Amino acid sequence: MGKHWADFQYEIYLNGMSGAVPRLPTDLTRLEELTEQRLGPGPVGYVAGSAGDGSTARANRAALGRHRIVPRMLRDVHERDLSVDVLGRSLPAPLALAPVGVMSIMHPDAECAAARAAAAQGVPFTLSSASSTPMEQVAEAMGDAERWFQLYWPKDPEVARSFLTRAKAAGFTALVVTLDTPMLAWRPRDLDQAYLPFLHGVGTANYFSDPAFQAGLAKPVLEDPNAAVMHFVGMFSDPAKTWPDLAFLRENWDGPIVLKGILHPADARAAADAGMDAVVVSNHGGRQVAGSVGAADALPRVVEAVGDRLTVLFDSGIRTGADIFKALALGAKAVLVGRPYAYGLGLDGQAGVEHVIRCLLAELDLTLALSGHATPATIGPADLIEESA
């Protein structure tokens, strides 16, 4: 029997007996507005903002919204088990925290607070290459909890190799390679504030602490921080990478490799042909290509193309437990959630991130049960209908 995540609602009601109410809303779609009110425009815009006019972020929500759940009755849902096997690991629920960079702009406890929250709830935490905290420190904060490392694939192969070596030594089990950011997109909210934390040396902790990165500097980081920043900017990403380059990752990483940012079935097939273990169907939460296909609209075609060959994960637009149900019904094995936990961190540190995880999984547990399912394994496309656009 799995943990009944739905019990969180009774915990809330029982706490209410002594006059306590949750510190954050339980409708997680309200977190963005609260964050807008409480944090500065630079950090808020960096996390909440999207590419162009924001049309892709809206398309992500609309794509999930068009799919409606069709509940089934009189099925035994008394005992439920949300656990799933992903990348050779048993997870307590089909959820992981997505990589979100530069978390110190949201809260001083930054990535360590989010990682501890994930560890406390048994949910994998994916650390961004662009974190404000070195990967070893985040690993230490998590103990032996499940953690994945996200790679922004740098131009310098020695820095890439060093990152992979360090991540493996620090106990990160899966490598999540983001493919959709070979350069930063046109993001008006950041541009209007002229806000890019990296230029101030924020979000560069993994690089500035890396021996291969340091080897490319004339002076130590502290002696010439501006030179270190410019070195980082020059190597951060590489628009020249192509499919054959994946062989480098296989040679330097012996665990599962996940390609993040796949939307086209042909790219999913190329990932499978290259021997990758998983893909994340994602448009980077709408942050990279304005006018892009909504991620949930891309998901079924990717599942159809490669679902029998590799693990299909999903992110972009997940805000509720019902959204997770829909993504699973469309064929994803698990989902990654990003912005909601970043807002939770900004509003209430580690406790805020735990609140987000517990709300998502309580609602997923209840949605499953009330739709006639005791486990994610029994849900599929037949449990949804699609409204016409």
PDB file of C-alpha atoms in Angstrom, residues 60-345:
ATOM      1  CA  ASN A  60       0.436  25.208 -22.100  1.00  0.00           C
ATOM      2  CA  ARG A  61      -2.415  25.960 -19.725  1.00  0.00           C
ATOM      3  CA  ALA A  62      -4.995  25.942 -22.509  1.00  0.00           C
ATOM      4  CA  ALA A  63      -3.764  22.585 -23.841  1.00  0.00           C
ATOM      5  CA  LEU A  64      -4.194  20.980 -20.428  1.00  0.00           C
ATOM      6  CA  GLY A  65      -7.509  22.787 -19.948  1.00  0.00           C
ATOM      7  CA  ARG A  66      -9.001  21.429 -23.181  1.00  0.00           C
ATOM      8  CA  HIS A  67      -8.616  17.878 -21.894  1.00  0.00           C
ATOM      9  CA  ARG A  68     -11.416  17.035 -19.474  1.00  0.00           C
ATOM     10  CA  ILE A  69     -11.448  14.054 -17.116  1.00  0.00           C
ATOM     11  CA  VAL A  70     -14.283  11.524 -17.377  1.00  0.00           C
ATOM     12  CA  PRO A  71     -14.703   9.975 -13.893  1.00  0.00           C
ATOM     13  CA  ARG A  72     -15.755   6.332 -13.491  1.00  0.00           C
ATOM     14  CA  MET A  73     -17.892   5.045 -10.614  1.00  0.00           C
ATOM     15  CA  LEU A  74     -18.103   2.049  -8.286  1.00  0.00           C
ATOM     16  CA  ARG A  75     -14.513   0.994  -8.533  1.00  0.00           C
ATOM     17  CA  ASP A  76     -12.584  -0.017  -5.428  1.00  0.00           C
ATOM     18  CA  VAL A  77     -10.330   2.939  -4.671  1.00  0.00           C
ATOM     19  CA  HIS A  78     -10.130   2.305  -0.919  1.00  0.00           C
ATOM     20  CA  GLU A  79      -6.391   1.564  -1.012  1.00  0.00           C
ATOM     21  CA  ARG A  80      -4.319   3.627  -3.399  1.00  0.00           C
ATOM     22  CA  ASP A  81      -0.696   3.501  -4.485  1.00  0.00           C
ATOM     23  CA  LEU A  82       0.719   6.437  -6.451  1.00  0.00           C
ATOM     24  CA  SER A  83       4.207   4.960  -6.720  1.00  0.00           C
ATOM     25  CA  VAL A  84       5.830   4.586 -10.141  1.00  0.00           C
ATOM     26  CA  ASP A  85       9.100   3.173 -11.465  1.00  0.00           C
ATOM     27  CA  VAL A  86      11.071   5.806 -13.372  1.00  0.00           C
ATOM     28  CA  LEU A  87      14.634   5.440 -14.688  1.00  0.00           C
ATOM     29  CA  GLY A  88      15.177   2.335 -12.594  1.00  0.00           C
ATOM     30  CA  ARG A  89      14.004   4.010  -9.392  1.00  0.00           C
ATOM     31  CA  SER A  90      10.813   3.519  -7.421  1.00  0.00           C
ATOM     32  CA  LEU A  91       9.276   6.931  -6.740  1.00  0.00           C
ATOM     33  CA  PRO A  92       6.467   7.459  -4.206  1.00  0.00           C
ATOM     34  CA  ALA A  93       4.470   9.444  -6.767  1.00  0.00           C
ATOM     35  CA  PRO A  94       4.780  10.428 -10.449  1.00  0.00           C
ATOM     36  CA  LEU A  95       6.322  13.805  -9.626  1.00  0.00           C
ATOM     37  CA  ALA A  96       9.782  15.372  -9.592  1.00  0.00           C
ATOM     38  CA  LEU A  97      10.888  18.955  -9.060  1.00  0.00           C
ATOM     39  CA  ALA A  98      12.077  20.462 -12.337  1.00  0.00           C
ATOM     40  CA  PRO A  99      15.399  22.279 -12.629  1.00  0.00           C
ATOM     41  CA  VAL A 100      14.974  25.988 -11.873  1.00  0.00           C
ATOM     42  CA  GLY A 101      18.115  28.105 -11.910  1.00  0.00           C
ATOM     43  CA  VAL A 102      19.216  31.019  -9.730  1.00  0.00           C
ATOM     44  CA  MET A 103      16.956  30.199  -6.776  1.00  0.00           C
ATOM     45  CA  SER A 104      18.744  32.625  -4.473  1.00  0.00           C
ATOM     46  CA  ILE A 105      16.767  35.413  -6.176  1.00  0.00           C
ATOM     47  CA  MET A 106      13.616  33.870  -4.667  1.00  0.00           C
ATOM     48  CA  HIS A 107      14.855  33.037  -1.149  1.00  0.00           C
ATOM     49  CA  PRO A 108      18.215  33.182   0.654  1.00  0.00           C
ATOM     50  CA  ASP A 109      18.072  29.429   1.418  1.00  0.00           C
ATOM     51  CA  ALA A 110      17.871  28.900  -2.364  1.00  0.00           C
ATOM     52  CA  GLU A 111      18.352  25.411  -3.840  1.00  0.00           C
ATOM     53  CA  CYS A 112      19.153  23.778  -0.498  1.00  0.00           C
ATOM     54  CA  ALA A 113      15.698  24.639   0.859  1.00  0.00           C
ATOM     55  CA  ALA A 114      13.940  23.238  -2.212  1.00  0.00           C
ATOM     56  CA  ALA A 115      16.146  20.134  -2.176  1.00  0.00           C
ATOM     57  CA  ARG A 116      15.431  19.500   1.514  1.00  0.00           C
ATOM     58  CA  ALA A 117      11.707  19.880   0.838  1.00  0.00           C
ATOM     59  CA  ALA A 118      11.883  17.344  -1.986  1.00  0.00           C
ATOM     60  CA  ALA A 119      13.895  14.959   0.176  1.00  0.00           C
ATOM     61  CA  ALA A 120      11.414  15.279   3.054  1.00  0.00           C
ATOM     62  CA  GLN A 121       8.565  14.261   0.735  1.00  0.00           C
ATOM     63  CA  GLY A 122      10.539  11.591  -1.148  1.00  0.00           C
ATOM     64  CA  VAL A 123      10.261  13.438  -4.459  1.00  0.00           C
ATOM     65  CA  PRO A 124      13.307  13.691  -6.774  1.00  0.00           C
ATOM     66  CA  PHE A 125      14.955  17.108  -6.966  1.00  0.00           C
ATOM     67  CA  THR A 126      16.561  18.178 -10.240  1.00  0.00           C
ATOM     68  CA  LEU A 127      19.409  20.626  -9.726  1.00  0.00           C
ATOM     69  CA  SER A 128      20.012  23.186 -12.437  1.00  0.00           C
ATOM     70  CA  SER A 129      23.514  23.731 -13.823  1.00  0.00           C
ATOM     71  CA  ALA A 130      22.664  27.409 -13.287  1.00  0.00           C
ATOM     72  CA  SER A 131      22.026  27.026  -9.559  1.00  0.00           C
ATOM     73  CA  SER A 132      23.147  29.633  -7.051  1.00  0.00           C
ATOM     74  CA  THR A 133      24.576  26.857  -4.851  1.00  0.00           C
ATOM     75  CA  PRO A 134      27.340  24.384  -5.816  1.00  0.00           C
ATOM     76  CA  MET A 135      26.035  20.894  -6.530  1.00  0.00           C
ATOM     77  CA  GLU A 136      28.045  19.302  -3.700  1.00  0.00           C
ATOM     78  CA  GLN A 137      26.376  21.567  -1.128  1.00  0.00           C
ATOM     79  CA  VAL A 138      22.891  20.743  -2.450  1.00  0.00           C
ATOM     80  CA  ALA A 139      23.713  17.027  -2.385  1.00  0.00           C
ATOM     81  CA  GLU A 140      24.828  17.328   1.235  1.00  0.00           C
ATOM     82  CA  ALA A 141      21.546  19.042   2.149  1.00  0.00           C
ATOM     83  CA  MET A 142      19.608  16.080   0.690  1.00  0.00           C
ATOM     84  CA  GLY A 143      21.398  13.195   2.400  1.00  0.00           C
ATOM     85  CA  ASP A 144      20.735  10.032   0.382  1.00  0.00           C
ATOM     86  CA  ALA A 145      17.508  11.306  -1.217  1.00  0.00           C
ATOM     87  CA  GLU A 146      16.914  10.942  -4.958  1.00  0.00           C
ATOM     88  CA  ARG A 147      18.497  13.709  -7.016  1.00  0.00           C
ATOM     89  CA  TRP A 148      18.982  14.381 -10.711  1.00  0.00           C
ATOM     90  CA  PHE A 149      21.418  16.798 -12.356  1.00  0.00           C
ATOM     91  CA  GLN A 150      20.388  19.093 -15.191  1.00  0.00           C
ATOM     92  CA  LEU A 151      23.090  20.011 -17.687  1.00  0.00           C
ATOM     93  CA  TYR A 152      23.232  23.144 -19.753  1.00  0.00           C
ATOM     94  CA  TRP A 153      25.743  21.697 -22.178  1.00  0.00           C
ATOM     95  CA  PRO A 154      28.664  24.166 -22.269  1.00  0.00           C
ATOM     96  CA  LYS A 155      30.948  24.888 -25.218  1.00  0.00           C
ATOM     97  CA  ASP A 156      34.010  23.735 -23.267  1.00  0.00           C
ATOM     98  CA  PRO A 157      34.060  19.905 -23.232  1.00  0.00           C
ATOM     99  CA  GLU A 158      36.390  19.879 -20.209  1.00  0.00           C
ATOM    100  CA  VAL A 159      33.861  21.866 -18.160  1.00  0.00           C
ATOM    101  CA  ALA A 160      31.085  19.533 -19.337  1.00  0.00           C
ATOM    102  CA  ARG A 161      33.166  16.486 -18.361  1.00  0.00           C
ATOM    103  CA  SER A 162      34.023  18.034 -15.000  1.00  0.00           C
ATOM    104  CA  PHE A 163      30.346  18.763 -14.261  1.00  0.00           C
ATOM    105  CA  LEU A 164      29.398  15.156 -15.011  1.00  0.00           C
ATOM    106  CA  THR A 165      32.225  13.808 -12.853  1.00  0.00           C
ATOM    107  CA  ARG A 166      31.265  16.078  -9.966  1.00  0.00           C
ATOM    108  CA  ALA A 167      27.543  15.253 -10.275  1.00  0.00           C
ATOM    109  CA  LYS A 168      28.231  11.518 -10.252  1.00  0.00           C
ATOM    110  CA  ALA A 169      30.517  11.871  -7.216  1.00  0.00           C
ATOM    111  CA  ALA A 170      27.817  13.896  -5.433  1.00  0.00           C
ATOM    112  CA  GLY A 171      25.240  11.130  -5.861  1.00  0.00           C
ATOM    113  CA  PHE A 172      23.106  12.527  -8.670  1.00  0.00           C
ATOM    114  CA  THR A 173      21.617   9.469 -10.384  1.00  0.00           C
ATOM    115  CA  ALA A 174      20.127  10.787 -13.644  1.00  0.00           C
ATOM    116  CA  LEU A 175      21.421  13.343 -16.127  1.00  0.00           C
ATOM    117  CA  VAL A 176      18.781  15.709 -17.540  1.00  0.00           C
ATOM    118  CA  VAL A 177      20.149  17.513 -20.609  1.00  0.00           C
ATOM    119  CA  THR A 178      18.230  20.638 -21.598  1.00  0.00           C
ATOM    120  CA  LEU A 179      18.243  20.930 -25.388  1.00  0.00           C
ATOM    121  CA  ASP A 180      15.858  23.858 -25.917  1.00  0.00           C
ATOM    122  CA  THR A 181      18.162  26.600 -24.612  1.00  0.00           C
ATOM    123  CA  PRO A 182      21.142  26.824 -26.980  1.00  0.00           C
ATOM    124  CA  MET A 183      20.688  30.557 -26.396  1.00  0.00           C
ATOM    125  CA  LEU A 184      18.401  32.697 -24.235  1.00  0.00           C
ATOM    126  CA  ALA A 185      15.076  33.615 -25.813  1.00  0.00           C
ATOM    127  CA  TRP A 186      13.589  37.090 -26.219  1.00  0.00           C
ATOM    128  CA  ARG A 187      12.065  37.573 -22.751  1.00  0.00           C
ATOM    129  CA  PRO A 188      10.472  41.022 -22.445  1.00  0.00           C
ATOM    130  CA  ARG A 189       9.934  40.940 -18.680  1.00  0.00           C
ATOM    131  CA  ASP A 190      13.673  40.479 -18.145  1.00  0.00           C
ATOM    132  CA  LEU A 191      14.599  42.858 -20.943  1.00  0.00           C
ATOM    133  CA  ASP A 192      12.335  45.648 -19.665  1.00  0.00           C
ATOM    134  CA  GLN A 193      14.097  45.451 -16.279  1.00  0.00           C
ATOM    135  CA  ALA A 194      17.497  44.779 -17.928  1.00  0.00           C
ATOM    136  CA  TYR A 195      17.605  41.922 -15.405  1.00  0.00           C
ATOM    137  CA  LEU A 196      19.979  38.999 -15.947  1.00  0.00           C
ATOM    138  CA  PRO A 197      21.319  37.629 -12.636  1.00  0.00           C
ATOM    139  CA  PHE A 198      24.241  35.792 -14.273  1.00  0.00           C
ATOM    140  CA  LEU A 199      25.915  39.079 -15.175  1.00  0.00           C
ATOM    141  CA  HIS A 200      26.194  39.745 -11.435  1.00  0.00           C
ATOM    142  CA  GLY A 201      27.686  36.305 -10.802  1.00  0.00           C
ATOM    143  CA  VAL A 202      24.392  34.903  -9.471  1.00  0.00           C
ATOM    144  CA  GLY A 203      23.485  31.438 -10.768  1.00  0.00           C
ATOM    145  CA  THR A 204      27.117  30.696 -11.616  1.00  0.00           C
ATOM    146  CA  ALA A 205      28.080  28.719  -8.491  1.00  0.00           C
ATOM    147  CA  ASN A 206      28.710  25.408 -10.283  1.00  0.00           C
ATOM    148  CA  TYR A 207      30.945  27.140 -12.825  1.00  0.00           C
ATOM    149  CA  PHE A 208      32.906  29.388 -10.465  1.00  0.00           C
ATOM    150  CA  SER A 209      33.613  26.370  -8.202  1.00  0.00           C
ATOM    151  CA  ASP A 210      34.697  24.140 -11.087  1.00  0.00           C
ATOM    152  CA  PRO A 211      38.413  23.347 -11.602  1.00  0.00           C
ATOM    153  CA  ALA A 212      38.034  23.041 -15.398  1.00  0.00           C
ATOM    154  CA  PHE A 213      36.262  26.408 -15.531  1.00  0.00           C
ATOM    155  CA  GLN A 214      38.858  28.010 -13.257  1.00  0.00           C
ATOM    156  CA  ALA A 215      41.640  26.679 -15.510  1.00  0.00           C
ATOM    157  CA  GLY A 216      40.357  28.957 -18.263  1.00  0.00           C
ATOM    158  CA  LEU A 217      40.733  32.133 -16.147  1.00  0.00           C
ATOM    159  CA  ALA A 218      43.808  34.369 -16.012  1.00  0.00           C
ATOM    160  CA  LYS A 219      43.070  35.251 -12.363  1.00  0.00           C
ATOM    161  CA  PRO A 220      41.022  33.581  -9.604  1.00  0.00           C
ATOM    162  CA  VAL A 221      37.271  34.361  -9.640  1.00  0.00           C
ATOM    163  CA  LEU A 222      37.457  36.626  -6.587  1.00  0.00           C
ATOM    164  CA  GLU A 223      40.305  38.677  -8.032  1.00  0.00           C
ATOM    165  CA  ASP A 224      38.530  39.412 -11.294  1.00  0.00           C
ATOM    166  CA  PRO A 225      34.831  38.538 -11.002  1.00  0.00           C
ATOM    167  CA  ASN A 226      33.932  40.386 -14.209  1.00  0.00           C
ATOM    168  CA  ALA A 227      36.349  38.283 -16.243  1.00  0.00           C
ATOM    169  CA  ALA A 228      34.839  35.147 -14.674  1.00  0.00           C
ATOM    170  CA  VAL A 229      31.338  36.302 -15.632  1.00  0.00           C
ATOM    171  CA  MET A 230      32.394  36.965 -19.224  1.00  0.00           C
ATOM    172  CA  HIS A 231      34.105  33.557 -19.417  1.00  0.00           C
ATOM    173  CA  PHE A 232      30.836  32.000 -18.199  1.00  0.00           C
ATOM    174  CA  VAL A 233      28.746  33.940 -20.724  1.00  0.00           C
ATOM    175  CA  GLY A 234      31.041  32.819 -23.540  1.00  0.00           C
ATOM    176  CA  MET A 235      30.720  29.117 -22.777  1.00  0.00           C
ATOM    177  CA  PHE A 236      27.280  28.756 -21.128  1.00  0.00           C
ATOM    178  CA  SER A 237      25.588  27.184 -24.135  1.00  0.00           C
ATOM    179  CA  ASP A 238      26.485  25.929 -27.578  1.00  0.00           C
ATOM    180  CA  PRO A 239      24.132  26.444 -30.544  1.00  0.00           C
ATOM    181  CA  ALA A 240      26.426  24.266 -32.694  1.00  0.00           C
ATOM    182  CA  LYS A 241      25.615  20.960 -30.917  1.00  0.00           C
ATOM    183  CA  THR A 242      23.923  18.236 -33.002  1.00  0.00           C
ATOM    184  CA  TRP A 243      22.655  14.682 -32.445  1.00  0.00           C
ATOM    185  CA  PRO A 244      26.041  12.938 -32.929  1.00  0.00           C
ATOM    186  CA  ASP A 245      27.383  14.978 -29.985  1.00  0.00           C
ATOM    187  CA  LEU A 246      25.226  12.866 -27.628  1.00  0.00           C
ATOM    188  CA  ALA A 247      27.945  10.216 -27.828  1.00  0.00           C
ATOM    189  CA  PHE A 248      30.085  12.477 -25.615  1.00  0.00           C
ATOM    190  CA  LEU A 249      27.479  12.292 -22.840  1.00  0.00           C
ATOM    191  CA  ARG A 250      27.246   8.501 -23.076  1.00  0.00           C
ATOM    192  CA  GLU A 251      31.043   8.264 -22.787  1.00  0.00           C
ATOM    193  CA  ASN A 252      31.108  10.476 -19.703  1.00  0.00           C
ATOM    194  CA  TRP A 253      27.940   9.456 -17.834  1.00  0.00           C
ATOM    195  CA  ASP A 254      27.076   5.884 -16.914  1.00  0.00           C
ATOM    196  CA  GLY A 255      23.560   6.491 -15.541  1.00  0.00           C
ATOM    197  CA  PRO A 256      20.253   7.300 -17.237  1.00  0.00           C
ATOM    198  CA  ILE A 257      20.286  10.223 -19.685  1.00  0.00           C
ATOM    199  CA  VAL A 258      17.125  12.272 -20.161  1.00  0.00           C
ATOM    200  CA  LEU A 259      16.703  14.764 -23.023  1.00  0.00           C
ATOM    201  CA  LYS A 260      14.571  17.732 -21.980  1.00  0.00           C
ATOM    202  CA  GLY A 261      12.755  19.962 -24.447  1.00  0.00           C
ATOM    203  CA  ILE A 262      11.456  17.403 -26.963  1.00  0.00           C
ATOM    204  CA  LEU A 263       8.246  18.384 -28.810  1.00  0.00           C
ATOM    205  CA  HIS A 264       8.495  16.736 -32.252  1.00  0.00           C
ATOM    206  CA  PRO A 265       8.016  12.967 -32.715  1.00  0.00           C
ATOM    207  CA  ALA A 266      11.019  12.806 -35.071  1.00  0.00           C
ATOM    208  CA  ASP A 267      13.252  14.301 -32.366  1.00  0.00           C
ATOM    209  CA  ALA A 268      11.872  11.750 -29.900  1.00  0.00           C
ATOM    210  CA  ARG A 269      12.761   8.950 -32.334  1.00  0.00           C
ATOM    211  CA  ALA A 270      16.257  10.421 -32.754  1.00  0.00           C
ATOM    212  CA  ALA A 271      16.629  10.354 -28.954  1.00  0.00           C
ATOM    213  CA  ALA A 272      15.604   6.692 -28.872  1.00  0.00           C
ATOM    214  CA  ASP A 273      17.950   5.869 -31.779  1.00  0.00           C
ATOM    215  CA  ALA A 274      20.789   7.553 -29.855  1.00  0.00           C
ATOM    216  CA  GLY A 275      20.197   5.214 -26.917  1.00  0.00           C
ATOM    217  CA  MET A 276      18.802   7.818 -24.551  1.00  0.00           C
ATOM    218  CA  ASP A 277      16.744   6.591 -21.593  1.00  0.00           C
ATOM    219  CA  ALA A 278      14.016   9.214 -21.472  1.00  0.00           C
ATOM    220  CA  VAL A 279      12.694  12.450 -22.909  1.00  0.00           C
ATOM    221  CA  VAL A 280      10.872  15.307 -21.229  1.00  0.00           C
ATOM    222  CA  VAL A 281       8.145  16.696 -23.450  1.00  0.00           C
ATOM    223  CA  SER A 282       8.576  20.368 -22.605  1.00  0.00           C
ATOM    224  CA  ASN A 283       8.734  23.829 -24.118  1.00  0.00           C
ATOM    225  CA  HIS A 284      10.636  25.197 -21.104  1.00  0.00           C
ATOM    226  CA  GLY A 285       7.401  26.472 -19.574  1.00  0.00           C
ATOM    227  CA  GLY A 286       6.931  28.800 -22.535  1.00  0.00           C
ATOM    228  CA  ARG A 287      10.231  30.555 -21.862  1.00  0.00           C
ATOM    229  CA  GLN A 288      12.035  29.775 -25.116  1.00  0.00           C
ATOM    230  CA  VAL A 289       9.838  29.944 -28.236  1.00  0.00           C
ATOM    231  CA  ALA A 290       6.838  32.290 -28.308  1.00  0.00           C
ATOM    232  CA  GLY A 291       4.121  30.800 -30.491  1.00  0.00           C
ATOM    233  CA  SER A 292       5.293  27.244 -29.786  1.00  0.00           C
ATOM    234  CA  VAL A 293       2.960  24.277 -29.575  1.00  0.00           C
ATOM    235  CA  GLY A 294       1.455  23.732 -26.114  1.00  0.00           C
ATOM    236  CA  ALA A 295       3.402  20.946 -24.416  1.00  0.00           C
ATOM    237  CA  ALA A 296       0.308  18.837 -23.658  1.00  0.00           C
ATOM    238  CA  ASP A 297      -0.652  19.035 -27.345  1.00  0.00           C
ATOM    239  CA  ALA A 298       2.777  17.653 -28.282  1.00  0.00           C
ATOM    240  CA  LEU A 299       2.724  14.874 -25.661  1.00  0.00           C
ATOM    241  CA  PRO A 300       0.457  12.253 -27.337  1.00  0.00           C
ATOM    242  CA  ARG A 301       2.428  12.313 -30.598  1.00  0.00           C
ATOM    243  CA  VAL A 302       5.710  11.800 -28.744  1.00  0.00           C
ATOM    244  CA  VAL A 303       4.222   8.946 -26.689  1.00  0.00           C
ATOM    245  CA  GLU A 304       2.926   7.335 -29.877  1.00  0.00           C
ATOM    246  CA  ALA A 305       6.356   7.663 -31.517  1.00  0.00           C
ATOM    247  CA  VAL A 306       8.594   6.344 -28.718  1.00  0.00           C
ATOM    248  CA  GLY A 307       6.489   5.314 -25.701  1.00  0.00           C
ATOM    249  CA  ASP A 308       7.497   1.671 -26.209  1.00  0.00           C
ATOM    250  CA  ARG A 309      11.215   2.537 -26.509  1.00  0.00           C
ATOM    251  CA  LEU A 310      11.971   5.012 -23.736  1.00  0.00           C
ATOM    252  CA  THR A 311      10.434   6.772 -20.746  1.00  0.00           C
ATOM    253  CA  VAL A 312       8.346   9.823 -21.572  1.00  0.00           C
ATOM    254  CA  LEU A 313       8.198  12.510 -18.894  1.00  0.00           C
ATOM    255  CA  PHE A 314       6.333  15.828 -19.099  1.00  0.00           C
ATOM    256  CA  ASP A 315       6.588  19.408 -17.911  1.00  0.00           C
ATOM    257  CA  SER A 316       5.300  22.867 -18.882  1.00  0.00           C
ATOM    258  CA  GLY A 317       2.043  24.143 -17.456  1.00  0.00           C
ATOM    259  CA  ILE A 318       1.511  21.761 -14.517  1.00  0.00           C
ATOM    260  CA  ARG A 319      -0.236  23.708 -11.724  1.00  0.00           C
ATOM    261  CA  THR A 320      -2.654  21.226 -10.113  1.00  0.00           C
ATOM    262  CA  GLY A 321      -3.121  17.576  -9.261  1.00  0.00           C
ATOM    263  CA  ALA A 322      -5.708  17.386 -12.034  1.00  0.00           C
ATOM    264  CA  ASP A 323      -3.048  18.579 -14.497  1.00  0.00           C
ATOM    265  CA  ILE A 324      -0.803  15.705 -13.401  1.00  0.00           C
ATOM    266  CA  PHE A 325      -3.683  13.234 -13.921  1.00  0.00           C
ATOM    267  CA  LYS A 326      -4.179  14.570 -17.452  1.00  0.00           C
ATOM    268  CA  ALA A 327      -0.488  14.330 -18.335  1.00  0.00           C
ATOM    269  CA  LEU A 328      -0.399  10.726 -17.101  1.00  0.00           C
ATOM    270  CA  ALA A 329      -3.562   9.898 -19.055  1.00  0.00           C
ATOM    271  CA  LEU A 330      -1.909  11.346 -22.181  1.00  0.00           C
ATOM    272  CA  GLY A 331       0.978   8.905 -21.715  1.00  0.00           C
ATOM    273  CA  ALA A 332       3.585  10.558 -19.494  1.00  0.00           C
ATOM    274  CA  LYS A 333       5.166   8.289 -16.889  1.00  0.00           C
ATOM    275  CA  ALA A 334       5.706  11.198 -14.472  1.00  0.00           C
ATOM    276  CA  VAL A 335       5.739  14.994 -14.522  1.00  0.00           C
ATOM    277  CA  LEU A 336       8.165  17.699 -13.487  1.00  0.00           C
ATOM    278  CA  VAL A 337       6.852  20.854 -11.843  1.00  0.00           C
ATOM    279  CA  GLY A 338       8.799  24.112 -11.888  1.00  0.00           C
ATOM    280  CA  ARG A 339       7.327  27.548 -11.280  1.00  0.00           C
ATOM    281  CA  PRO A 340       4.844  26.563  -8.517  1.00  0.00           C
ATOM    282  CA  TYR A 341       7.607  25.315  -6.222  1.00  0.00           C
ATOM    283  CA  ALA A 342       9.741  28.363  -7.050  1.00  0.00           C
ATOM    284  CA  TYR A 343       6.832  30.539  -5.908  1.00  0.00           C
ATOM    285  CA  GLY A 344       6.431  28.386  -2.790  1.00  0.00           C
ATOM    286  CA  LEU A 345      10.134  28.879  -2.058  1.00  0.00           C
TER     287      LEU A 345
END
